[in-house]
Coordinates of C-alpha atoms (C1' of nucleotides) in Angstrom, one line a residue:
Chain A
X1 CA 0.0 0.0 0.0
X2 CA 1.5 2.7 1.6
X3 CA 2.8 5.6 -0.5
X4 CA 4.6 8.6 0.7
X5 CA 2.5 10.0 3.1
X6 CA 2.2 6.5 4.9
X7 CA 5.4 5.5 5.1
X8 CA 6.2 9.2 6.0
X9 CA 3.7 8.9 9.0
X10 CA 5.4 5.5 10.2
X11 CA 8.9 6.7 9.6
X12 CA 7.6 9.3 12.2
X13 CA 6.2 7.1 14.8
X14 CA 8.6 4.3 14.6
X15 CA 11.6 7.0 15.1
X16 CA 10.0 8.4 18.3
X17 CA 10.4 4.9 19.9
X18 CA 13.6 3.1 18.0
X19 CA 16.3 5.8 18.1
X20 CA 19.2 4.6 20.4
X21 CA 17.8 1.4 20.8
X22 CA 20.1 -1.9 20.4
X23 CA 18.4 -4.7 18.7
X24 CA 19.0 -7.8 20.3
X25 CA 16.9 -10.4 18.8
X26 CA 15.8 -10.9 14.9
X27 CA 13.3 -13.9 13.8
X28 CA 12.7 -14.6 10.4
X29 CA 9.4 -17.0 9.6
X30 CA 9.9 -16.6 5.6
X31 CA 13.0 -15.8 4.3
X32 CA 11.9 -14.9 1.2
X33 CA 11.6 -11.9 2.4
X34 CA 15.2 -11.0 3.3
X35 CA 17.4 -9.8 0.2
X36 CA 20.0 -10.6 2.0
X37 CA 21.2 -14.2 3.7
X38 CA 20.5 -14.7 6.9
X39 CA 23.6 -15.1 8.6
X40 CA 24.4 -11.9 7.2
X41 CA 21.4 -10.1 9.0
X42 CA 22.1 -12.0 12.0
X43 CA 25.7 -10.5 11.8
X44 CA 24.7 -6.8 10.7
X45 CA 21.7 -6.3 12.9
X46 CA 22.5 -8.3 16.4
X47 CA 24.1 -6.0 18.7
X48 CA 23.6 -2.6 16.2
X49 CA 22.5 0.3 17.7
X50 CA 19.3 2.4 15.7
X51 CA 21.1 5.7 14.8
X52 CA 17.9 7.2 13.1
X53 CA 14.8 6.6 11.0
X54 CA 14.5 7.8 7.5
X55 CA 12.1 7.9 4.5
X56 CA 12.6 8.1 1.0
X57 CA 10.3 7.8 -1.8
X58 CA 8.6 5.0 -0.2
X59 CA 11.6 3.5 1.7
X60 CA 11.6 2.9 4.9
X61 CA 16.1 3.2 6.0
X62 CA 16.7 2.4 9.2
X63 CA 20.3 3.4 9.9
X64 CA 22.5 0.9 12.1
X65 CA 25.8 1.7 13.9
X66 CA 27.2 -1.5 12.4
X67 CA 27.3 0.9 9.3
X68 CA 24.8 -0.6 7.6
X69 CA 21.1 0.7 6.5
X70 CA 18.0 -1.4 7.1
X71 CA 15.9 -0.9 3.9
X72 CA 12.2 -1.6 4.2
X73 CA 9.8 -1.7 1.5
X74 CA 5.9 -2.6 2.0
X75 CA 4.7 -2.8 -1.4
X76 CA 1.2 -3.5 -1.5
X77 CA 0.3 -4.9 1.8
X78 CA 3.4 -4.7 4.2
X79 CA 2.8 -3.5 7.5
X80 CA 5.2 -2.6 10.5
X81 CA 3.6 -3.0 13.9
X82 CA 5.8 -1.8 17.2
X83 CA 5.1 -2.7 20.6
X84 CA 6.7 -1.6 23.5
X85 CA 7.0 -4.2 26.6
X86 CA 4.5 -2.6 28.5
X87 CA 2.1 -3.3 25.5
X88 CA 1.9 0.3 23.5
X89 CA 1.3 0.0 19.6
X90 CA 2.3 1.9 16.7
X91 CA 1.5 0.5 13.4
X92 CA 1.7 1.3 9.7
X93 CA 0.6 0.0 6.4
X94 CA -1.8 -1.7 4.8
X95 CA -4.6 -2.6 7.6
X96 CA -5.3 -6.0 7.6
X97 CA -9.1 -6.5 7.9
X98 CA -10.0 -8.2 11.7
X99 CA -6.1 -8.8 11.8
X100 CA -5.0 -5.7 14.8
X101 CA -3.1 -8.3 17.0
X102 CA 0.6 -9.2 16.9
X103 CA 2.2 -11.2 16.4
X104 CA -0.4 -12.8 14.1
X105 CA -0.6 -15.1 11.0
X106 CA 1.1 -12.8 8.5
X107 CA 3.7 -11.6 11.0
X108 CA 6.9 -12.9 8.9
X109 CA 9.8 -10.8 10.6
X110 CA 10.1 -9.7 14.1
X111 CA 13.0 -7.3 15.7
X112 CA 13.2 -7.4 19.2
X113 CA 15.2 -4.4 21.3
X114 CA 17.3 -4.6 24.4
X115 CA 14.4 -2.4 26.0
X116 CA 11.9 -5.0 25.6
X117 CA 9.9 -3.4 22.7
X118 CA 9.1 -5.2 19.2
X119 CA 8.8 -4.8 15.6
X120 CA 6.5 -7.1 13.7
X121 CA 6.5 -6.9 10.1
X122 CA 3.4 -8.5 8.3
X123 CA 2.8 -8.7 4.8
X124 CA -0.1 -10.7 3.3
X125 CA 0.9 -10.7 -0.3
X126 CA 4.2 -11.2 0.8
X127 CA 5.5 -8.6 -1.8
X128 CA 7.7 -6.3 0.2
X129 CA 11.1 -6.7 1.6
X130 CA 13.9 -6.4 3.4
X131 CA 17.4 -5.5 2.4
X132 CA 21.2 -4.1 4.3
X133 CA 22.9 -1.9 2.5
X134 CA 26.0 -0.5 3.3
X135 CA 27.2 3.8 3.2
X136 CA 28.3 3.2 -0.3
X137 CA 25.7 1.5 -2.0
X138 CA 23.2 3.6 -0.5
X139 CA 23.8 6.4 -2.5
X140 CA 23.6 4.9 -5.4
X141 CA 20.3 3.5 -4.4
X142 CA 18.6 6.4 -3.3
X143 CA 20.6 8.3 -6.8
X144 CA 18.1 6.2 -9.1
X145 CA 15.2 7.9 -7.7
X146 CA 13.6 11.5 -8.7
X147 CA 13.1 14.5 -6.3
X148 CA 11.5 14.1 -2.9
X149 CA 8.5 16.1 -3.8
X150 CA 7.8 18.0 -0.1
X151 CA 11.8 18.7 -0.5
X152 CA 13.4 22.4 -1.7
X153 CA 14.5 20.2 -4.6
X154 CA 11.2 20.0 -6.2
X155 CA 11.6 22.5 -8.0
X156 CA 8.9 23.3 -10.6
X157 CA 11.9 23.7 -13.4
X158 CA 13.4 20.6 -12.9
X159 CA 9.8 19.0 -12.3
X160 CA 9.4 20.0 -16.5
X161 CA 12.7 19.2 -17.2
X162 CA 12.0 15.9 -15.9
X163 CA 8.3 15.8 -17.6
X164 CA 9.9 17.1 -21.0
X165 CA 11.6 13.7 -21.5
X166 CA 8.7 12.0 -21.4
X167 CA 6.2 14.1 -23.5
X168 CA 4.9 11.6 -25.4
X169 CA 3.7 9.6 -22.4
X170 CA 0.5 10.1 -20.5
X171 CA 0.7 12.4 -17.6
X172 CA -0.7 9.5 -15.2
X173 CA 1.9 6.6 -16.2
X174 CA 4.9 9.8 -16.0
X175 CA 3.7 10.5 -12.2
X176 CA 3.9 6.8 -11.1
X177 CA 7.4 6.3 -12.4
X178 CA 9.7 6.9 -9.7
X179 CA 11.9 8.2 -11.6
X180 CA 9.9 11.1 -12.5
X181 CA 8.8 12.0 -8.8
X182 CA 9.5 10.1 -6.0
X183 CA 6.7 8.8 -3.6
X184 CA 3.3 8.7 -5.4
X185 CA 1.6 5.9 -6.1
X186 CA -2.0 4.7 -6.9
X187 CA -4.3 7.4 -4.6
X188 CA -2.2 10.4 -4.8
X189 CA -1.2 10.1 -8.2
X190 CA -5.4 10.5 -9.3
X191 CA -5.8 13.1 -6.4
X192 CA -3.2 15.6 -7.1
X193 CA -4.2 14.8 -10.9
X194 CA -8.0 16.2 -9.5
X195 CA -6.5 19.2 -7.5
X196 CA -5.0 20.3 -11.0
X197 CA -7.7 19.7 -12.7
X198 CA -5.8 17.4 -15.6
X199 CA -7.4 14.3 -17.3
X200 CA -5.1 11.7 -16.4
X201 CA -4.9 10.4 -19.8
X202 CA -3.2 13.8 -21.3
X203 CA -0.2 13.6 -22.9
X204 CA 2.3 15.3 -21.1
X205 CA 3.0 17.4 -24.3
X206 CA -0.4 18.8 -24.2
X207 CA -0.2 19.9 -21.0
X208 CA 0.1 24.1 -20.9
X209 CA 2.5 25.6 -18.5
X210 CA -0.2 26.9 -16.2
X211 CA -1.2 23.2 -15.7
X212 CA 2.0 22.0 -14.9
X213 CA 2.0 24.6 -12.4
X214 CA -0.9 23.5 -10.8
X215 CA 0.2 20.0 -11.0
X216 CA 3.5 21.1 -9.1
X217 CA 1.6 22.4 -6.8
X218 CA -1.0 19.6 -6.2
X219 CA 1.2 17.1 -5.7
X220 CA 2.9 19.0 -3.2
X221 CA -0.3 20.2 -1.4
X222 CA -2.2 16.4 -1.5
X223 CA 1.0 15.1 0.3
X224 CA 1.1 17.6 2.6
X225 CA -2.7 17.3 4.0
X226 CA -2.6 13.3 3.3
X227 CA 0.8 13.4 5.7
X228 CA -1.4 15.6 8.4
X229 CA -4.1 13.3 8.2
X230 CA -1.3 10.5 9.2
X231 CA -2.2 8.5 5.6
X232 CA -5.1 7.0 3.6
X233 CA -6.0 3.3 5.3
X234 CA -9.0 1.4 3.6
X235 CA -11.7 -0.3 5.3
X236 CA -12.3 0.8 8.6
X237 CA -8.8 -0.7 10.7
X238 CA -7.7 0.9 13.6
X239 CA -4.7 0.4 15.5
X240 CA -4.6 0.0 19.1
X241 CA -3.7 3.7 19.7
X242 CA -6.5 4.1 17.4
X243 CA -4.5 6.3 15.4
X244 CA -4.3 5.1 11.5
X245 CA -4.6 7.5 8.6
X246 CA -7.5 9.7 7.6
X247 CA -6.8 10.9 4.8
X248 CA -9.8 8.7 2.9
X249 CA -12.5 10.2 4.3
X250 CA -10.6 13.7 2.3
X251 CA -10.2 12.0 -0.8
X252 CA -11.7 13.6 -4.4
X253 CA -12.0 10.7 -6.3
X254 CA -9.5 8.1 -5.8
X255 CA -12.3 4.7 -5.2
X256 CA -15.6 7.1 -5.4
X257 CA -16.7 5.8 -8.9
X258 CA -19.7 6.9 -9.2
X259 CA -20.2 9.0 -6.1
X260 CA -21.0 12.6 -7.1
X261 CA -17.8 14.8 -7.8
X262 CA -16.9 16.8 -4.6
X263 CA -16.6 20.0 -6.7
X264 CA -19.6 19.8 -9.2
X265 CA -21.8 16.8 -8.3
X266 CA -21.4 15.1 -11.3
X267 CA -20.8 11.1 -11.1
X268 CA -16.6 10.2 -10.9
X269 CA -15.5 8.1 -13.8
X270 CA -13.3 4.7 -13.5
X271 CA -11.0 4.2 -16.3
X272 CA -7.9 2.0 -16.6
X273 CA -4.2 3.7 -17.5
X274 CA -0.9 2.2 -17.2
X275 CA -2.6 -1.5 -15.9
X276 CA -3.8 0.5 -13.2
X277 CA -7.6 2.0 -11.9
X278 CA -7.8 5.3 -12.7
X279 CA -10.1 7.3 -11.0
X280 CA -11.1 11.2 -12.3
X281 CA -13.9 13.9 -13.4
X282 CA -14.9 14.1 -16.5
X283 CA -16.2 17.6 -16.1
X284 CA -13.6 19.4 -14.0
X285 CA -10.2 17.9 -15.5
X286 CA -9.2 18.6 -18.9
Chain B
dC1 C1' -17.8 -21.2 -7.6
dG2 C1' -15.0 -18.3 -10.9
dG3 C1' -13.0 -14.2 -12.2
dA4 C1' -11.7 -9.5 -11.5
dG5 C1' -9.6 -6.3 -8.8
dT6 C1' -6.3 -4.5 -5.0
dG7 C1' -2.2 0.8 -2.1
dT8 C1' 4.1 -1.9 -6.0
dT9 C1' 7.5 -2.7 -9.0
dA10 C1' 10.8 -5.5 -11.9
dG11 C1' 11.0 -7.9 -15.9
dT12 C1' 9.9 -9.3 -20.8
dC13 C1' 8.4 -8.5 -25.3
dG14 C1' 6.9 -6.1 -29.4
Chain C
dC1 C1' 12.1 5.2 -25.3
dC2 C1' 7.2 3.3 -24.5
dG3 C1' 3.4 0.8 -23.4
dA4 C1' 1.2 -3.5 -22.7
dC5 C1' 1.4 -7.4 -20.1
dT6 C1' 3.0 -10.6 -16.5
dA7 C1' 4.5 -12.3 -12.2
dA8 C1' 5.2 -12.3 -7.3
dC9 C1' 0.7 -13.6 -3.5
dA10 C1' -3.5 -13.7 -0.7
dC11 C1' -7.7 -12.0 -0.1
dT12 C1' -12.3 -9.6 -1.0
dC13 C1' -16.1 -8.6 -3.8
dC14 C1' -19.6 -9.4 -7.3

DNA sequence: CGGAGTGTTAGTCG
DNA sequence: CCGACTAACACTCC
């Protein structure tokens, strides 16, 4: 699931409580899971202090004093449930419906800390992983992806510059490459693709300059309010501090096909581009 | 029951 | 370069 704003929100929670602590423990129920061997985690992670908790795109790097990173990635249904020994829970990702305990029967990875406190990983589809990466090769990781968008380096020049390669494209495929901007997915690609008021079908070398504007600054403002309203979660899953994301009941049009349009009441359309549901306004994007 | 669809992304093929 | 399609997997919805 989660996109930027979600894995921003648990980037934020799980640093609050893993900072400074020493992990003492790891368990690994499907080892599919890890990119790396297991003996190698055991090695890297055992004993490592958490320096700090980081996001990028939709990376989760957790940064060890053994000199290695932690990389996380939830795909479509990871989820990263902490709970401290005296039975406080933060979690984040995709809620799993009537599934709030852990560990449970998609919990594949669990870290424990010296302070007593766990974090479960669970991940239905099993899609996501795990992966150590060391100071060198994580700059050239984190070098194949484009701009942070909510960083000074989205800049609306070098958002066209970027978009200018890739005229002949369809704005909607261009904003769900990584490359392009880093972060969006599925929701916030159709919702920032509302704000602007841009079919998500249009060729990027359609698009006038005033719309790329207002894309530029869509994006930006989407991610913003979806980050205050700590994420989008489907179905109705709440955590045990009862404190998962918001952000759907703020949604334009992203899974409201055929709800009326929040702007001029006419029904939302459902389309598919790039393999994926697409979700927009006939009468209010262009 | 069967088939389509689901928040991701890497890979193949034309 | 680009898009269409598939695969990884489990589950829900119609």
């Amino acid at each position: 699931m989660p996109e930027l704003p979600e894995v921003e929100t648990i980037k934020r929670d799980l640093a609050s409580v893993l900072v400074n602590q020493r992990i003492n423990y790891f368990k690994v129920n499907k080892p599919k899971l890890l990119r790396n061997k297991l003996i190698f985690f055991n090695h890297y992670l055992l004993g490592a202090k958490i320096l700090s908790v980081k996001r990028r795109a939709k990376l989760l790097l957790i940064e060890l004093s053994s000199g290695y990173y932690l990389i996380i990635h939830l795909k479509m249904t990871g989820q990263l449930v902490w709970r401290g020994r005296a039975g406080g829970v933060k979690s984040g990702g995709h809620p799993i419906v009537g599934v709030s305990k852990v560990p449970n029967k998609y919990t594949y990875i669990t870290l424990g800390l010296l302070n007593g406190s766990k974090l479960f990983y669970n991940d239905v589809r099993q899609f996501g992983y795990w992966q150590l990466v060391n100071q060198q090769e994580i700059e050239l990781w984190l070098s194949k992806y484009g701009p942070e968008p909510l960083s000074s380096s989205f800049t609306l020049s070098r958002f066209i510059k970027i978009l200018k390669k890739r005229s002949r494209s369809k704005i909607k495929s261009v904003l769900l490459d990584q490359k392009v901007v880093a972060g969006l997915g599925n929701i916030y690609v159709d919702e920032s693709l509302f704000l602007a008021r841009i079919k998500p079908d249009r060729q990027v070398a359609e698009l006038k300059l005033q719309q790329l504007r207002n894309l530029h600054r869509s994006i930006k403002q989407v991610l913003r309010r979806a980050i205050m309203a700590r994420g989008t979660s489907f179905s109705n899953y709440v955590d045990a501090l009862g404190k998962n994301g918001s952000y759907w009941q703020n949604r334009y049009v992203y899974g409201r096909t055929d709800e009326p349009c929040r702007r001029c009441g006419r029904a939302i359309n459902k389309t598919i581009i790039a393999g994926r549901g697409t979700h927009y306004c006939a009468q209010c994007q262009f």
